[in-house]
Amino acid sequence: MYELPAKMTVTALSRSQRHAFDGVECPSMNRAILCLLLFAVTTPASAQSPEAQSPEVEARAAFDAGRRAYERGDVAGALTQLRRSLTLTPRIGTAYNLAIVEAAAGHAVEAANLADELLAGDYGELEEAQREEAGSLLASVESHCARLTVSIRGPSDSWLSINGERVAIEGAVTLRLVQGNHLVAAGAEGLGPQRSEISLVNGERRTLRFDLQRGSGHITLVAPADVEVEIIDVARGFGRVEAAVDPGDYRVGVVGEESQQIHVAIGQTRS
């Protein structure tokens, strides 16, 4: 849980945005001081049947349901409804409220990513006061995330996965991750995947590189799960690191200790 300001205010959005923020005080939940910024969705009520309702009307209903769920302490229910509302009609107010509730639920990564998207203008142009609020929210949750930058040198069809889930990448990508252990893998068609097990702590920034050039050798390093090892300038991680490499000389070892040189020949696997 994260300490957020007990009260936050934001100036109204322009009329063209069709919704506004109002600052309201919120009760503490699970020892965290939270603030839910509610906005007035101006989509009119509709007498249409549920099947004929527009996305705007459905989004308004989902937002109101999320607000009620939050007010009665149902954070999970609030998340479900606010996420639905944002999917139906992406709006600044919905995105900000969802970020606040994500933080309340302990989802620092999701809250920080939403704040980033707000600041980038993904949901519309922010006024200065709103930008300050989004920046304040980002600062409050950023320290509860780790950042991992992954770069891949390899074919155009190279892929990246984090803990088994594919992540879009074009050369390099920076991701926020929760504290803990993560399995990072990269590969390409016709190439066996390279894997790196890493352990991250909140506030840490880490860089991981994969070389997926179609080499004809392979290096595998195996160590205890809490020991960080590396193939210098190729791959680095905790416990086990694998890499397909071109024939040649490489330096390997435990990070922070003296490395040793090994030679990989064509078709050779070194462990």
XYZ file of C-alpha atoms in Angstrom:
271
model
C 0.000 0.000 0.000
C 1.166 3.513 -0.693
C 0.815 6.785 1.170
C -1.115 9.219 -1.010
C -2.162 12.792 -0.181
C -5.261 12.913 1.993
C -6.799 15.512 -0.323
C -6.068 16.337 -3.942
C -7.752 18.897 -6.169
C -7.712 19.394 -9.902
C -9.147 22.198 -11.987
C -12.059 21.287 -14.246
C -11.316 19.916 -17.680
C -12.215 21.894 -20.745
C -15.821 21.575 -21.895
C -14.652 19.604 -24.904
C -13.404 16.860 -22.591
C -17.005 16.464 -21.288
C -15.969 15.541 -17.760
C -14.218 17.071 -14.760
C -12.329 16.165 -11.609
C -13.501 17.134 -8.138
C -11.210 16.601 -5.179
C -12.793 14.615 -2.359
C -11.385 13.287 0.871
C -11.357 9.557 1.274
C -11.181 7.328 4.354
C -8.079 5.308 5.132
C -8.106 1.694 3.979
C -5.618 -0.936 5.136
C -3.475 1.770 6.755
C -3.104 3.677 3.499
C -4.459 7.208 3.045
C -6.234 7.176 -0.274
C -7.918 9.750 -2.409
C -10.430 8.915 -5.095
C -10.908 11.690 -7.600
C -14.450 11.484 -8.917
C -15.452 13.139 -12.159
C -18.824 14.123 -13.494
C -19.532 12.117 -16.613
C -21.879 14.230 -18.671
C -23.220 11.414 -20.821
C -27.007 11.689 -20.360
C -29.060 8.898 -18.873
C -30.680 6.703 -21.490
C -34.039 4.967 -21.661
C -32.700 2.501 -24.216
C -32.662 -1.194 -23.500
C -29.319 -2.542 -22.205
C -28.678 -4.144 -25.601
C -29.042 -0.774 -27.360
C -26.997 1.325 -24.933
C -24.064 3.250 -26.360
C -20.496 2.642 -25.116
C -20.624 6.063 -23.414
C -23.718 5.126 -21.404
C -22.250 1.748 -20.484
C -19.002 3.437 -19.469
C -20.903 5.859 -17.235
C -22.758 2.985 -15.584
C -19.514 1.058 -15.045
C -17.822 4.127 -13.591
C -20.702 4.746 -11.165
C -20.638 1.071 -10.149
C -16.906 1.351 -9.546
C -17.374 4.431 -7.401
C -20.025 2.712 -5.284
C -17.841 -0.380 -4.902
C -14.919 1.747 -3.746
C -17.075 3.672 -1.264
C -18.162 0.430 0.394
C -14.567 -0.834 0.559
C -14.755 -3.269 -2.361
C -11.477 -2.393 -4.075
C -11.529 -5.483 -6.317
C -15.027 -4.624 -7.519
C -14.017 -1.022 -8.121
C -11.074 -2.168 -10.219
C -13.265 -4.408 -12.363
C -15.782 -1.674 -13.089
C -13.280 1.143 -13.663
C -11.216 -1.017 -16.017
C -14.375 -1.765 -17.977
C -15.307 1.910 -18.085
C -11.847 2.867 -19.361
C -11.991 0.162 -22.042
C -15.368 1.388 -23.266
C -14.494 5.098 -23.369
C -10.860 6.034 -22.607
C -11.060 9.288 -20.649
C -8.731 11.265 -18.460
C -10.957 11.117 -15.388
C -11.522 7.379 -15.620
C -7.819 6.691 -16.141
C -6.857 8.808 -13.132
C -9.454 7.246 -10.857
C -8.381 3.780 -11.974
C -4.746 4.642 -11.220
C -5.725 5.733 -7.708
C -7.603 2.483 -7.058
C -4.799 0.385 -8.579
C -2.469 2.034 -6.051
C -4.962 1.341 -3.258
C -4.939 -2.327 -4.271
C -1.129 -2.432 -4.106
C -0.706 -2.524 -7.890
C 2.125 -0.027 -8.139
C 3.146 -1.068 -11.654
C -0.352 -0.642 -13.070
C -0.829 2.695 -11.278
C 2.521 4.030 -12.519
C 1.839 2.915 -16.090
C -1.533 4.678 -16.090
C 0.051 7.858 -14.710
C 2.665 7.668 -17.459
C -0.036 7.315 -20.094
C -1.890 10.310 -18.674
C 1.262 12.431 -18.780
C 1.931 11.272 -22.341
C -1.505 12.516 -23.414
C -2.870 9.079 -24.280
C -6.297 10.037 -22.856
C -6.302 13.662 -23.921
C -4.418 16.844 -23.188
C -3.987 17.616 -19.477
C -4.270 21.054 -18.001
C -1.327 22.153 -15.875
C -2.949 21.342 -12.525
C -3.971 17.913 -13.774
C -0.439 17.290 -15.017
C 0.873 18.122 -11.549
C -1.589 15.679 -9.966
C -0.640 12.895 -12.358
C 3.049 13.601 -11.729
C 2.464 13.485 -7.977
C 0.715 10.134 -8.289
C 3.539 8.752 -10.422
C 6.141 9.867 -7.879
C 4.191 8.237 -5.036
C 4.131 4.783 -6.650
C 7.355 4.748 -8.694
C 9.495 3.755 -5.716
C 7.358 0.634 -5.330
C 8.388 -0.663 -8.769
C 11.559 -1.930 -10.388
C 12.575 -1.019 -13.935
C 14.022 -3.460 -16.408
C 15.408 -2.425 -19.792
C 15.805 -5.289 -22.259
C 17.587 -4.964 -25.581
C 17.734 -7.609 -28.285
C 20.215 -7.824 -31.130
C 18.877 -10.298 -33.596
C 16.472 -11.074 -36.446
C 13.383 -8.959 -37.111
C 11.158 -11.755 -35.791
C 12.824 -11.732 -32.364
C 10.456 -12.078 -29.428
C 10.614 -11.334 -25.709
C 8.691 -12.850 -22.809
C 8.543 -11.964 -19.128
C 7.361 -14.749 -16.843
C 5.874 -16.556 -19.837
C 3.976 -13.569 -21.270
C 5.038 -12.086 -24.602
C 6.073 -8.430 -24.570
C 6.205 -6.242 -27.670
C 9.738 -5.105 -28.462
C 11.536 -3.411 -31.319
C 15.196 -3.437 -30.417
C 14.732 -2.391 -26.790
C 11.994 -1.848 -24.243
C 11.827 -0.565 -20.650
C 9.279 -2.156 -18.338
C 8.135 -1.682 -14.772
C 8.042 -4.908 -12.791
C 7.097 -5.849 -9.260
C 9.792 -6.725 -6.780
C 10.815 -10.372 -6.879
C 12.046 -13.058 -9.232
C 11.366 -12.944 -12.961
C 12.128 -15.250 -15.878
C 13.116 -13.285 -18.969
C 13.423 -15.108 -22.275
C 14.136 -14.073 -25.852
C 14.271 -15.973 -29.100
C 13.545 -16.004 -32.809
C 12.403 -18.485 -35.427
C 15.006 -21.189 -35.830
C 16.852 -20.165 -32.659
C 16.487 -21.794 -29.277
C 15.402 -19.305 -26.610
C 17.872 -17.607 -24.312
C 16.731 -17.300 -20.711
C 17.785 -15.200 -17.757
C 16.399 -15.502 -14.234
C 16.650 -12.191 -12.418
C 15.708 -10.901 -8.975
C 14.629 -7.260 -8.689
C 14.010 -4.989 -5.703
C 11.839 -1.884 -5.566
C 13.573 1.185 -6.949
C 16.138 -0.868 -8.864
C 16.989 -0.235 -12.516
C 18.448 -3.142 -14.436
C 19.581 -3.650 -18.029
C 19.527 -7.011 -19.770
C 20.852 -7.694 -23.256
C 20.217 -10.651 -25.536
C 22.304 -11.411 -28.607
C 20.217 -13.514 -30.967
C 22.505 -13.439 -33.944
C 22.380 -16.798 -35.610
C 25.534 -18.171 -34.040
C 26.622 -21.778 -34.008
C 27.677 -22.153 -30.372
C 25.955 -22.092 -27.001
C 26.918 -21.082 -23.449
C 25.020 -22.099 -20.312
C 25.908 -20.807 -16.843
C 24.336 -22.463 -13.807
C 24.643 -21.188 -10.232
C 22.542 -21.074 -7.037
C 19.326 -19.059 -7.483
C 20.633 -16.111 -5.421
C 23.949 -15.827 -7.296
C 24.140 -13.399 -10.232
C 26.237 -14.622 -13.147
C 27.014 -13.191 -16.557
C 28.358 -13.836 -19.985
C 30.019 -10.443 -20.265
C 28.416 -8.212 -22.903
C 25.970 -10.980 -23.822
C 23.635 -11.962 -20.962
C 23.331 -11.612 -17.198
C 21.003 -12.976 -14.532
C 20.517 -14.979 -11.347
C 20.847 -18.731 -11.181
C 20.855 -19.759 -14.832
C 21.843 -17.860 -17.967
C 21.831 -19.278 -21.503
C 22.932 -17.714 -24.781
C 23.441 -18.758 -28.398
C 26.736 -17.250 -29.510
C 29.083 -17.077 -32.448
C 32.308 -19.076 -32.205
C 34.972 -17.179 -30.297
C 36.269 -16.160 -26.876
C 33.974 -15.036 -24.061
C 34.396 -14.041 -20.442
C 32.029 -15.553 -17.903
C 31.675 -15.619 -14.142
C 29.943 -14.349 -11.025
C 29.083 -10.652 -11.122
C 31.520 -8.666 -8.969
C 34.143 -11.398 -8.997
C 36.973 -12.141 -11.365
C 35.738 -13.586 -14.649
C 37.311 -16.372 -16.678
C 37.751 -16.708 -20.407
C 36.272 -19.584 -22.357
C 36.363 -20.478 -26.033
C 33.335 -21.643 -27.983
C 33.929 -23.556 -31.197
C 31.484 -24.205 -34.026
C 28.667 -26.462 -32.828
C 30.030 -26.464 -29.276
C 28.032 -26.050 -26.071
C 29.954 -24.739 -23.061
C 28.584 -25.066 -19.525
